Coordinates of C-alpha atoms and ligand atoms in Angstrom, one line a residue:
M855 CA -22.9 37.8 4.4
V856 CA -21.1 34.7 3.4
Q857 CA -21.2 34.2 -0.3
P858 CA -22.6 30.9 -1.4
V859 CA -20.1 28.7 -3.2
A860 CA -20.9 28.8 -6.9
S861 CA -21.0 25.6 -8.8
K862 CA -19.1 26.8 -11.9
K863 CA -15.4 27.0 -11.7
T864 CA -15.4 30.2 -13.7
T865 CA -17.9 31.8 -11.4
R866 CA -15.8 30.9 -8.4
L867 CA -12.6 32.4 -9.9
R868 CA -14.6 35.5 -10.7
Q869 CA -15.8 35.7 -7.1
M870 CA -12.2 35.7 -5.9
L871 CA -11.6 38.7 -8.0
E872 CA -14.7 40.5 -7.3
G873 CA -15.6 39.4 -3.8
Q874 CA -14.3 40.7 -0.5
G875 CA -10.8 40.3 0.9
L876 CA -7.7 38.6 -0.5
S877 CA -7.6 35.2 -2.2
F878 CA -4.8 32.9 -3.1
L879 CA -3.9 30.8 -6.1
M880 CA -1.3 28.1 -5.6
E881 CA 0.8 26.9 -8.4
A882 CA 0.5 23.4 -9.8
H883 CA 2.0 21.8 -12.9
N884 CA 0.3 18.5 -13.4
G885 CA -2.7 16.5 -12.1
L886 CA -0.9 15.3 -9.0
S887 CA 0.3 18.7 -7.8
A888 CA -3.1 20.2 -8.7
K889 CA -4.7 17.6 -6.4
I890 CA -2.3 18.3 -3.7
V891 CA -3.1 22.0 -3.9
E892 CA -6.8 21.3 -3.6
E893 CA -6.3 18.9 -0.7
A894 CA -4.3 21.6 1.2
G895 CA -7.4 23.8 1.1
F896 CA -6.6 26.3 -1.6
Q897 CA -9.6 27.6 -3.5
G898 CA -7.8 28.0 -6.8
I899 CA -4.8 27.0 -8.8
W900 CA -2.3 28.9 -10.8
G901 CA -1.3 26.9 -13.9
S902 CA 2.2 28.3 -14.0
G903 CA 4.0 28.4 -17.4
L904 CA 7.4 28.2 -15.6
S905 CA 6.4 25.1 -13.6
I906 CA 4.6 23.3 -16.4
S907 CA 7.6 23.8 -18.7
A908 CA 10.1 22.8 -16.0
A909 CA 8.1 19.7 -15.2
L910 CA 8.1 18.8 -18.9
G911 CA 11.9 19.3 -18.8
V912 CA 11.9 22.3 -21.2
R913 CA 12.5 26.0 -20.9
D914 CA 9.9 28.7 -20.1
N915 CA 10.3 30.0 -23.7
N916 CA 7.2 28.4 -25.3
E917 CA 9.3 25.3 -26.0
A918 CA 6.2 23.3 -25.0
S919 CA 3.6 24.0 -27.6
W920 CA 0.3 25.5 -26.5
T921 CA -1.6 22.3 -27.2
Q922 CA 0.9 20.4 -25.0
V923 CA 0.2 22.9 -22.2
L924 CA -3.5 22.4 -22.8
E925 CA -3.1 18.7 -22.3
V926 CA -1.4 19.2 -19.0
V927 CA -3.9 21.7 -17.7
E928 CA -6.7 19.4 -18.8
F929 CA -5.3 16.7 -16.5
M930 CA -5.2 19.3 -13.7
A931 CA -8.8 20.3 -14.3
D932 CA -9.9 16.7 -14.4
A933 CA -8.1 15.9 -11.1
T934 CA -9.6 18.8 -9.2
T935 CA -12.8 20.7 -8.4
I936 CA -11.3 24.1 -7.8
P937 CA -10.8 26.8 -10.6
I938 CA -7.6 27.0 -12.5
L939 CA -6.2 30.3 -13.9
L940 CA -3.8 29.3 -16.7
D941 CA -0.7 31.3 -17.3
G942 CA -1.3 31.6 -21.0
D943 CA 2.0 33.5 -21.6
T944 CA 1.4 35.8 -24.5
G945 CA -1.6 33.9 -25.8
Y946 CA 0.9 31.9 -28.0
G947 CA 0.7 34.2 -31.0
N948 CA -1.5 37.1 -32.1
F949 CA -5.2 37.8 -31.3
N950 CA -6.3 34.9 -33.3
S951 CA -4.2 32.4 -31.4
A952 CA -5.5 34.0 -28.2
R953 CA -9.2 33.7 -29.0
R954 CA -8.7 30.1 -30.1
L955 CA -6.9 29.4 -26.8
V956 CA -9.9 30.8 -24.8
R957 CA -12.3 28.6 -26.6
K958 CA -10.2 25.5 -26.0
L959 CA -9.7 26.4 -22.3
E960 CA -13.4 26.8 -21.9
Q961 CA -13.9 23.4 -23.5
R962 CA -11.5 21.8 -21.0
G963 CA -12.9 23.3 -17.9
I964 CA -10.3 26.0 -17.2
A965 CA -11.7 29.0 -15.4
G966 CA -9.5 31.7 -16.8
V967 CA -6.4 32.7 -18.6
C968 CA -3.7 35.3 -17.9
M969 CA -1.9 36.8 -20.8
E970 CA 1.2 39.0 -20.6
D971 CA 2.1 41.9 -22.9
K972 CA 5.3 40.5 -24.3
I973 CA 6.2 39.0 -27.7
F974 CA 5.9 35.3 -28.7
P975 CA 8.0 33.4 -28.0
K976 CA 8.4 34.8 -24.5
T977 CA 11.2 34.4 -21.9
N978 CA 10.5 34.0 -18.2
S979 CA 10.2 37.5 -16.6
F980 CA 13.0 36.9 -14.2
L981 CA 15.5 36.2 -17.0
R982 CA 17.1 39.0 -19.1
S983 CA 14.0 41.0 -18.0
T984 CA 15.0 44.5 -19.4
A985 CA 16.1 43.0 -22.7
Q986 CA 12.6 41.6 -23.4
P987 CA 10.6 43.6 -25.8
L988 CA 7.0 44.5 -24.7
A989 CA 4.1 44.1 -27.0
D990 CA 2.6 47.1 -28.7
I991 CA -0.1 48.4 -26.5
E992 CA -2.8 48.5 -29.2
E993 CA -1.9 45.1 -30.4
F994 CA -2.1 43.6 -27.0
A995 CA -5.3 45.5 -26.2
G996 CA -6.8 44.0 -29.4
K997 CA -5.7 40.6 -28.2
I998 CA -7.5 41.1 -24.9
R999 CA -10.6 42.2 -26.7
A1000 CA -10.5 39.2 -29.0
A1001 CA -10.1 36.9 -26.0
K1002 CA -13.0 38.4 -24.2
E1003 CA -15.2 38.3 -27.2
A1004 CA -14.3 34.6 -27.8
Q1005 CA -15.5 33.4 -24.5
T1006 CA -19.0 31.7 -24.3
D1007 CA -19.2 31.5 -20.6
S1008 CA -19.6 35.1 -19.3
D1009 CA -17.8 34.2 -16.1
F1010 CA -14.6 33.0 -17.8
V1011 CA -11.8 35.3 -16.6
V1012 CA -9.2 37.1 -18.7
V1013 CA -6.4 38.6 -16.8
A1014 CA -4.1 41.1 -18.6
R1015 CA -0.6 41.0 -17.2
V1016 CA 1.4 44.2 -17.3
E1017 CA 5.2 43.6 -17.7
A1018 CA 6.2 47.3 -17.9
L1019 CA 7.7 47.3 -14.4
I1020 CA 9.7 44.1 -15.0
A1021 CA 11.0 45.4 -18.3
G1022 CA 12.1 48.7 -16.7
H1023 CA 9.6 51.1 -18.3
G1024 CA 8.4 52.5 -15.0
L1025 CA 5.2 53.2 -13.2
E1026 CA 3.6 55.5 -15.7
E1027 CA 4.0 53.1 -18.6
A1028 CA 2.6 50.4 -16.4
L1029 CA -0.5 52.4 -15.5
K1030 CA -1.0 53.4 -19.1
R1031 CA -0.9 49.8 -20.2
G1032 CA -3.2 48.7 -17.4
E1033 CA -5.7 51.3 -18.4
A1034 CA -5.6 50.3 -22.1
Y1035 CA -6.2 46.7 -21.2
R1036 CA -9.0 47.6 -18.8
K1037 CA -10.7 49.5 -21.6
A1038 CA -10.2 46.4 -23.9
G1039 CA -12.3 44.4 -21.4
A1040 CA -9.8 42.6 -19.1
D1041 CA -11.4 41.3 -15.9
A1042 CA -8.3 42.0 -13.8
I1043 CA -4.7 43.3 -14.1
L1044 CA -1.7 41.2 -13.0
I1045 CA 1.0 43.7 -12.1
H1046 CA 4.3 41.9 -12.0
S1047 CA 7.5 43.0 -10.3
K1048 CA 10.9 41.5 -9.9
E1049 CA 11.9 43.8 -7.0
R1050 CA 12.9 42.3 -3.7
H1051 CA 10.4 44.6 -1.9
A1052 CA 6.8 45.5 -2.6
D1053 CA 7.1 49.3 -3.0
E1054 CA 6.6 49.1 -6.8
I1055 CA 3.4 47.2 -6.8
L1056 CA 2.1 49.2 -3.8
A1057 CA 2.8 52.4 -5.7
F1058 CA 0.9 50.9 -8.7
K1059 CA -2.0 50.0 -6.5
K1060 CA -2.2 53.4 -5.0
E1061 CA -2.4 55.1 -8.4
W1062 CA -4.6 52.4 -9.9
G1063 CA -7.2 52.5 -7.1
D1064 CA -10.1 50.1 -7.7
R1065 CA -10.4 50.4 -11.4
L1066 CA -10.1 46.6 -11.8
P1067 CA -9.1 43.9 -9.4
L1068 CA -5.3 43.5 -9.1
V1069 CA -3.4 40.3 -9.0
I1070 CA 0.3 40.0 -7.8
V1071 CA 3.0 37.4 -7.7
P1072 CA 5.3 38.0 -4.7
T1073 CA 8.0 35.5 -5.7
K1074 CA 10.8 38.0 -5.4
Y1075 CA 9.3 40.2 -2.6
Y1076 CA 8.4 37.2 -0.5
R1077 CA 9.4 38.9 2.7
T1078 CA 6.5 41.3 2.6
P1079 CA 3.9 40.2 5.1
T1080 CA 0.7 39.1 3.4
D1081 CA -1.3 41.6 5.5
V1082 CA 0.4 44.4 3.6
F1083 CA -1.2 43.0 0.3
R1084 CA -4.5 42.5 2.1
E1085 CA -4.6 46.0 3.5
A1086 CA -3.6 47.5 0.2
G1087 CA -6.6 46.0 -1.4
F1088 CA -5.1 43.5 -3.8
K1089 CA -7.5 40.7 -4.8
I1090 CA -5.4 37.7 -5.6
V1091 CA -1.9 36.6 -4.5
I1092 CA -0.3 33.9 -6.7
W1093 CA 2.2 31.6 -5.0
A1094 CA 3.7 31.0 -8.4
N1095 CA 6.2 28.1 -8.4
H1096 CA 6.6 26.6 -4.9
A1097 CA 5.1 23.2 -5.5
M1098 CA 7.5 22.6 -8.4
R1099 CA 10.5 23.9 -6.5
S1100 CA 9.7 21.8 -3.4
A1101 CA 9.4 18.8 -5.6
I1102 CA 12.8 19.5 -7.1
T1103 CA 14.3 19.7 -3.6
A1104 CA 12.6 16.5 -2.4
M1105 CA 13.5 14.5 -5.5
Q1106 CA 17.1 15.6 -5.5
A1107 CA 17.5 14.5 -1.9
T1108 CA 15.8 11.2 -2.3
V1109 CA 17.5 10.3 -5.6
K1110 CA 20.9 11.2 -4.3
Q1111 CA 20.5 9.2 -1.2
I1112 CA 19.4 6.1 -3.2
F1113 CA 22.3 6.5 -5.6
Q1114 CA 24.7 6.6 -2.7
D1115 CA 23.2 3.8 -0.6
E1116 CA 22.2 1.4 -3.4
H1117 CA 19.2 0.5 -1.1
L1118 CA 16.0 2.1 0.0
M1119 CA 16.2 1.9 3.8
N1120 CA 17.2 5.5 4.4
V1121 CA 14.4 6.9 2.2
E1122 CA 11.4 4.7 2.8
E1123 CA 10.2 6.8 5.8
R1124 CA 10.6 10.1 4.2
V1125 CA 8.8 9.4 0.9
A1126 CA 5.0 9.5 0.7
P1127 CA 3.5 6.2 1.5
L1128 CA 2.0 4.3 -1.5
A1129 CA -1.4 4.7 0.2
D1130 CA -1.0 8.5 -0.3
V1131 CA -0.3 7.9 -4.0
F1132 CA -3.4 5.8 -4.4
R1133 CA -5.6 8.2 -2.5
L1134 CA -4.4 11.1 -4.6
Q1135 CA -5.1 9.1 -7.7
G1136 CA -8.7 8.6 -6.5
E1137 CA -8.3 4.8 -6.2
N1138 CA -11.1 4.7 -3.7
E1139 CA -13.6 6.1 -6.2
L1140 CA -12.7 3.3 -8.7
E1141 CA -13.2 0.7 -6.1
Q1142 CA -16.7 2.0 -5.4
A1143 CA -17.4 2.3 -9.1
E1144 CA -16.3 -1.3 -9.7
K1145 CA -18.9 -2.3 -7.1
A1146 CA -21.5 -0.3 -8.9
Y1147 CA -20.7 -1.2 -12.5
L1148 CA -18.9 -4.5 -12.7
P1149 CA -21.0 -7.6 -13.1
R1150 CA -21.5 -9.9 -10.0
G1151 CA -21.3 -6.9 -7.7
G1152 CA -17.6 -6.3 -7.6
P1153 CA -14.3 -7.6 -8.6
V1154 CA -14.6 -11.1 -9.8
A1155 CA -13.5 -14.0 -7.6
R1156 CA -10.0 -15.3 -7.8
G1157 CA -9.4 -19.0 -8.6
I1158 CA -7.5 -21.3 -6.3
V1159 CA -6.4 -24.5 -7.9
L1160 CA -5.3 -27.4 -5.7
A1161 CA -2.8 -29.2 -7.8
A1162 CA -0.2 -30.5 -5.4
G1163 CA -0.8 -34.3 -5.9
Q1164 CA 1.2 -36.5 -8.2
G1165 CA -1.9 -38.5 -9.4
K1166 CA -0.1 -41.9 -9.2
E1167 CA -3.2 -43.6 -10.8
L1168 CA -2.0 -42.2 -14.2
G1169 CA 1.1 -44.4 -13.9
E1170 CA 3.9 -43.5 -16.4
L1171 CA 2.2 -40.3 -17.4
V1172 CA 3.2 -38.8 -14.1
T1173 CA 6.7 -40.1 -13.3
D1174 CA 8.3 -36.7 -13.6
R1175 CA 5.4 -34.3 -13.7
P1176 CA 2.2 -34.1 -11.7
K1177 CA -1.2 -34.9 -13.0
C1178 CA -2.1 -31.3 -13.6
M1179 CA 0.7 -31.1 -16.2
V1180 CA -0.4 -34.2 -18.2
P1181 CA -1.3 -32.9 -21.6
I1182 CA -4.8 -33.4 -23.0
A1183 CA -5.2 -32.4 -26.7
G1184 CA -1.7 -30.9 -26.6
K1185 CA -2.2 -28.7 -23.5
P1186 CA -1.6 -29.5 -19.8
I1187 CA -4.8 -30.1 -17.8
L1188 CA -3.9 -27.0 -15.8
G1189 CA -3.8 -25.0 -19.0
H1190 CA -7.3 -26.1 -19.8
I1191 CA -8.4 -25.1 -16.3
M1192 CA -6.8 -21.7 -16.5
D1193 CA -8.5 -21.1 -19.9
A1194 CA -11.9 -22.0 -18.4
Y1195 CA -11.3 -19.6 -15.5
R1196 CA -10.1 -16.8 -17.8
S1197 CA -13.0 -17.2 -20.1
A1198 CA -15.3 -16.7 -17.1
G1199 CA -13.5 -13.5 -16.2
V1200 CA -11.4 -15.0 -13.4
R1201 CA -7.9 -13.8 -14.0
D1202 CA -6.3 -13.9 -10.6
L1203 CA -5.3 -17.6 -10.4
I1204 CA -3.4 -19.2 -7.5
V1205 CA -2.1 -22.7 -8.1
V1206 CA -1.0 -24.8 -5.2
R1207 CA 1.7 -27.1 -6.5
G1208 CA 3.7 -29.9 -4.8
F1209 CA 4.9 -32.9 -6.7
A1210 CA 7.6 -32.0 -9.3
K1211 CA 6.7 -28.4 -8.7
K1212 CA 9.4 -27.0 -11.0
T1213 CA 7.4 -28.5 -13.9
V1214 CA 4.3 -26.5 -13.0
D1215 CA 5.1 -23.2 -14.5
I1216 CA 2.4 -22.1 -16.9
T1217 CA 2.5 -18.3 -17.1
G1218 CA -0.5 -16.4 -15.9
A1219 CA -0.8 -17.9 -12.4
T1220 CA 0.7 -17.3 -9.1
Y1221 CA 2.2 -20.4 -7.5
V1222 CA 2.3 -21.4 -3.9
D1223 CA 3.9 -24.6 -2.8
N1224 CA 2.8 -27.4 -0.6
D1225 CA 6.2 -29.0 -0.1
A1226 CA 4.6 -31.6 2.3
Y1227 CA 2.4 -32.8 -0.5
A1228 CA 3.5 -36.4 -0.1
T1229 CA 2.2 -36.6 3.5
T1230 CA -0.7 -34.2 3.5
S1231 CA -4.0 -33.9 1.8
E1232 CA -6.2 -31.3 0.0
V1233 CA -7.0 -29.1 2.9
A1234 CA -3.4 -28.8 3.8
S1235 CA -2.9 -27.5 0.2
L1236 CA -5.7 -25.1 0.6
A1237 CA -4.1 -23.8 3.8
C1238 CA -0.9 -23.1 1.8
A1239 CA -3.0 -20.6 -0.2
K1240 CA -4.6 -19.2 2.9
A1241 CA -3.3 -15.7 2.2
S1242 CA -5.5 -15.6 -0.9
L1243 CA -8.6 -16.3 1.1
D1244 CA -9.2 -12.6 1.5
G1245 CA -11.9 -12.0 -1.0
P1246 CA -14.4 -13.9 -3.1
C1247 CA -12.8 -17.0 -4.6
V1248 CA -13.4 -20.3 -6.3
V1249 CA -11.6 -23.4 -5.1
S1250 CA -11.1 -26.3 -7.5
Y1251 CA -8.8 -29.2 -8.3
G1252 CA -5.9 -29.5 -10.7
D1253 CA -7.4 -32.6 -12.2
V1254 CA -10.9 -31.5 -12.9
L1255 CA -11.8 -30.0 -16.2
F1256 CA -14.9 -27.8 -16.3
K1257 CA -16.7 -25.7 -18.8
K1258 CA -17.3 -22.0 -18.6
Y1259 CA -21.0 -22.3 -18.1
V1260 CA -20.5 -24.4 -14.9
L1261 CA -18.2 -21.7 -13.5
D1262 CA -20.6 -18.9 -14.7
E1263 CA -23.5 -20.5 -12.8
L1264 CA -21.3 -20.8 -9.7
L1265 CA -20.1 -17.2 -9.9
D1266 CA -23.6 -15.9 -10.4
A1267 CA -25.0 -17.7 -7.4
E1268 CA -25.2 -15.7 -4.2
G1269 CA -24.1 -17.1 -0.9
D1270 CA -21.1 -17.4 1.3
F1271 CA -20.5 -21.0 0.3
V1272 CA -21.7 -22.4 -3.0
V1273 CA -20.9 -25.8 -4.5
A1274 CA -21.5 -27.0 -8.1
V1275 CA -23.2 -30.4 -8.1
D1276 CA -23.8 -32.5 -11.2
S1277 CA -27.2 -34.1 -11.0
L1278 CA -26.8 -36.4 -14.0
P1279 CA -25.0 -39.2 -12.2
A1280 CA -27.3 -39.1 -9.3
D1281 CA -29.3 -42.1 -10.5
E1282 CA -27.3 -43.7 -13.1
A1283 CA -23.7 -43.4 -11.8
S1284 CA -24.5 -43.9 -8.2
A1285 CA -26.5 -47.0 -9.2
N1286 CA -23.5 -48.2 -11.3
A1287 CA -21.1 -47.6 -8.5
A1288 CA -23.4 -49.4 -6.1
A1289 CA -23.6 -52.4 -8.4
A1290 CA -19.8 -52.5 -8.9
L1291 CA -19.4 -52.3 -5.1
A1292 CA -21.9 -55.2 -4.7
K1293 CA -19.8 -57.3 -7.1
N1294 CA -16.6 -56.3 -5.3
E1295 CA -15.3 -54.5 -8.4
P1296 CA -13.1 -51.4 -8.0
V1297 CA -15.1 -48.1 -7.9
R1298 CA -13.8 -44.7 -8.7
R1299 CA -14.0 -42.4 -5.7
S1300 CA -16.7 -39.9 -6.1
D1301 CA -17.9 -37.3 -3.7
W1302 CA -21.7 -37.6 -3.6
A1303 CA -23.8 -34.7 -2.5
I1304 CA -27.0 -35.1 -0.4
C1305 CA -28.9 -31.9 -1.0
S1306 CA -32.2 -30.5 0.3
E1307 CA -33.9 -30.9 -3.1
P1308 CA -33.1 -33.1 -6.1
H1309 CA -32.5 -31.3 -9.5
S1310 CA -36.0 -30.5 -10.6
R1311 CA -38.1 -27.6 -11.7
K1312 CA -38.7 -26.9 -8.0
A1313 CA -35.0 -26.6 -7.5
L1314 CA -35.0 -23.7 -9.9
F1315 CA -37.2 -21.7 -7.7
N1316 CA -36.2 -22.9 -4.2
Q1317 CA -32.7 -22.4 -2.8
V1318 CA -31.1 -25.8 -2.7
V1319 CA -28.6 -26.4 0.1
L1320 CA -26.1 -29.1 0.9
K1321 CA -27.1 -31.4 3.7
D1322 CA -24.3 -33.9 3.7
M1323 CA -21.5 -35.4 1.6
T1324 CA -20.6 -39.1 1.3
T1325 CA -18.3 -41.3 -0.7
D1326 CA -20.7 -44.2 -0.3
P1327 CA -22.7 -44.6 -3.5
T1328 CA -25.4 -46.6 -1.7
A1329 CA -26.1 -43.8 0.9
A1330 CA -29.6 -42.6 1.0
G1331 CA -30.6 -39.2 -0.4
I1332 CA -27.8 -38.7 -2.9
T1333 CA -28.9 -36.0 -5.4
G1334 CA -25.7 -35.5 -7.4
E1335 CA -22.0 -35.6 -7.6
W1336 CA -19.9 -32.7 -6.4
T1337 CA -17.8 -31.3 -9.3
G1338 CA -15.0 -30.2 -7.1
L1339 CA -15.9 -26.6 -7.5
L1340 CA -16.5 -24.5 -4.4
K1341 CA -17.2 -20.7 -4.4
L1342 CA -16.6 -18.6 -1.3
S1343 CA -17.7 -15.1 -0.7
T1344 CA -15.4 -12.7 1.1
Q1345 CA -17.2 -13.6 4.3
G1346 CA -17.1 -17.3 3.4
A1347 CA -13.4 -17.2 2.6
K1348 CA -12.7 -15.4 5.9
F1349 CA -14.7 -18.1 7.8
V1350 CA -12.7 -20.9 6.0
R1351 CA -9.5 -19.1 6.9
E1352 CA -10.6 -19.1 10.5
I1353 CA -11.4 -22.8 10.4
L1354 CA -8.0 -23.5 9.0
D1355 CA -6.3 -21.4 11.6
G1356 CA -8.0 -23.2 14.4
M1357 CA -7.6 -26.7 13.0
P1358 CA -5.2 -29.0 14.7
A1359 CA -2.3 -30.0 12.4
S1360 CA -3.2 -33.7 12.5
E1361 CA -6.6 -32.9 11.1
L1362 CA -5.4 -30.2 8.7
E1363 CA -3.0 -32.7 7.1
T1364 CA -5.5 -35.4 6.5
I1365 CA -8.8 -34.0 5.6
K1366 CA -10.2 -33.4 2.1
V1367 CA -12.3 -30.5 0.8
P1368 CA -15.6 -32.6 1.1
D1369 CA -14.7 -33.0 4.8
L1370 CA -14.5 -29.3 5.1
L1371 CA -17.9 -28.9 3.4
R1372 CA -19.4 -31.3 5.9
R1373 CA -17.8 -29.3 8.7
L1374 CA -19.4 -26.1 7.3
V1375 CA -22.8 -27.8 7.2
R1376 CA -22.3 -29.2 10.7
D1377 CA -21.4 -25.7 12.0
G1378 CA -24.8 -24.5 10.7
M1379 CA -23.5 -22.7 7.6
T1380 CA -25.7 -22.6 4.5
V1381 CA -23.8 -24.2 1.7
R1382 CA -25.8 -23.4 -1.4
V1383 CA -26.0 -25.8 -4.3
V1384 CA -26.1 -25.0 -8.0
Y1385 CA -27.0 -27.9 -10.2
S1386 CA -25.5 -28.6 -13.5
R1387 CA -25.8 -31.5 -15.9
G1388 CA -22.4 -32.6 -17.0
G1389 CA -19.9 -29.9 -18.1
W1390 CA -17.0 -31.2 -16.1
L1391 CA -14.6 -34.1 -16.1
D1392 CA -12.6 -35.6 -13.3
I1393 CA -9.4 -37.0 -14.7
D1394 CA -8.8 -40.1 -12.7
T1395 CA -7.7 -42.7 -15.2
I1396 CA -5.8 -42.9 -18.4
G1397 CA -9.2 -43.4 -20.0
D1398 CA -10.2 -40.0 -18.7
V1399 CA -7.2 -38.5 -20.4
V1400 CA -8.4 -39.9 -23.6
T1401 CA -12.0 -38.8 -23.0
G1402 CA -10.7 -35.3 -22.1
S1403 CA -9.4 -34.7 -25.6
T1404 CA -13.0 -34.8 -26.8
F1405 CA -14.3 -32.8 -23.8
K1406 CA -15.7 -29.7 -25.4
Ligands
LIG1160 C1 4.8 31.6 -14.1 O1 4.6 31.1 -13.0 O2 5.1 31.0 -15.1 C2 4.8 33.1 -14.2 C3 5.1 33.8 -13.0 O3 4.6 33.5 -15.3 S1 6.7 34.3 -13.1 O4 7.5 33.1 -13.2 O5 6.9 35.0 -11.9 O6 6.9 35.1 -14.3
LIG1161 MG1 4.8 32.3 -16.8

């Protein structure tokens, strides 16, 4: 009968010891290697003292403190779902240290601990082995008893490791110790050997019988076929240090190659792709979690600021810098725009610059250049930022100040294309503009929006959509002025990118964003409108620069 997979890590480790057949624990020494071990299919991990200390750059002599080991093994447990048996050396002291260790390991989700009958501080068993003193049997048995009595989860596993063979005390002493530790309550015995063949541990198994499950570490007798262990009835084989050793080999080769070459071309193909690194880190889970937990259903939009133009209308203010760098209240217009974006949570900002581009260098934005700014228009600038149209984004101008609430409204609105329209000037300003026009006076250029509903209570409940755009203030049906803010969803951005890709150069170079909006409407796209009242300022004249300093 196939045993059901237990949910607790402790129970699963116990099942490996007590169930049928031979199981394997593979060494890991940090969260990453633990994850790799699990991905390979292993059902359990050996938290090797040798490997953890080596990875920390110290010796296997308890140079890393036990709480430092605890930290490492906690990362390993967090990174994986399979049980970990920690190599707890000697228990890091006497019975008292050992029982405290057990409690801490339980708290951190470690399934079991293995303790060896040596003296703290220990030395690795393969070094100066016969010179290493063994613990007094009674003392070590008391330590095992204390550890067992400290556990609160009855499935937590305590393995007693017998070092008598390694230390050269012979089979009889090993059996005597194993029996004492069994009586003290150990769940299994790890019988260790440094011989190059398996005779010693096979002899132990023969004498020991099935008194308790036996665990082995065939690092030195690696030539023995695994079936020999299986047939002899061992329960767990530990592959004790091969993740760490393979990492050393790989790192040495790569690092040496890079040192010699002073470039990366010879190593790129033989190192793990970054995609593997991200997968092992569980990046995918975070992406999903962001969708579930972050506001506005996912990562916030990025901002694309079209700021390539000189803004000649500002005269001397823009002889050697573009309009977006003209200071208002001591800060460039672009700085105000970036602040507004940031306060609404939009941190990824792309600024398209053109005229006097070297002067456009505020930190905190990524810059792309429209070097043909003098002969092209807004949509050509947007096309320069085309690579950034690969997710939700807000497109705006480098000479339009806006308040956080206008942006918040826009970001909260659903839809592939959403524009912010100011309803305030609809009557007054368009009437003024019309009157000025009638008297042949100059009129500031505005982009008037003709929407499905005027700004009213009804508009709060019905979705308002854009029907047309016009620069003619006398046109029928104007319901507001477009603020220059356009939000695109991921789909919307993709659609715009496709339009830009398919647009003949002559058109791309001349059209403005409102023309693009008209094209979207004409193509049957729903361009949603969110109304605001004020909250933005288009800097078109020196007067606006002055007004801007009081724009709060
Ligand atoms: C370890 O992996 O740290 C062990 C096994 O204790 S051994 O190195 O073989 O002693
Ligand atoms: Mg060890």
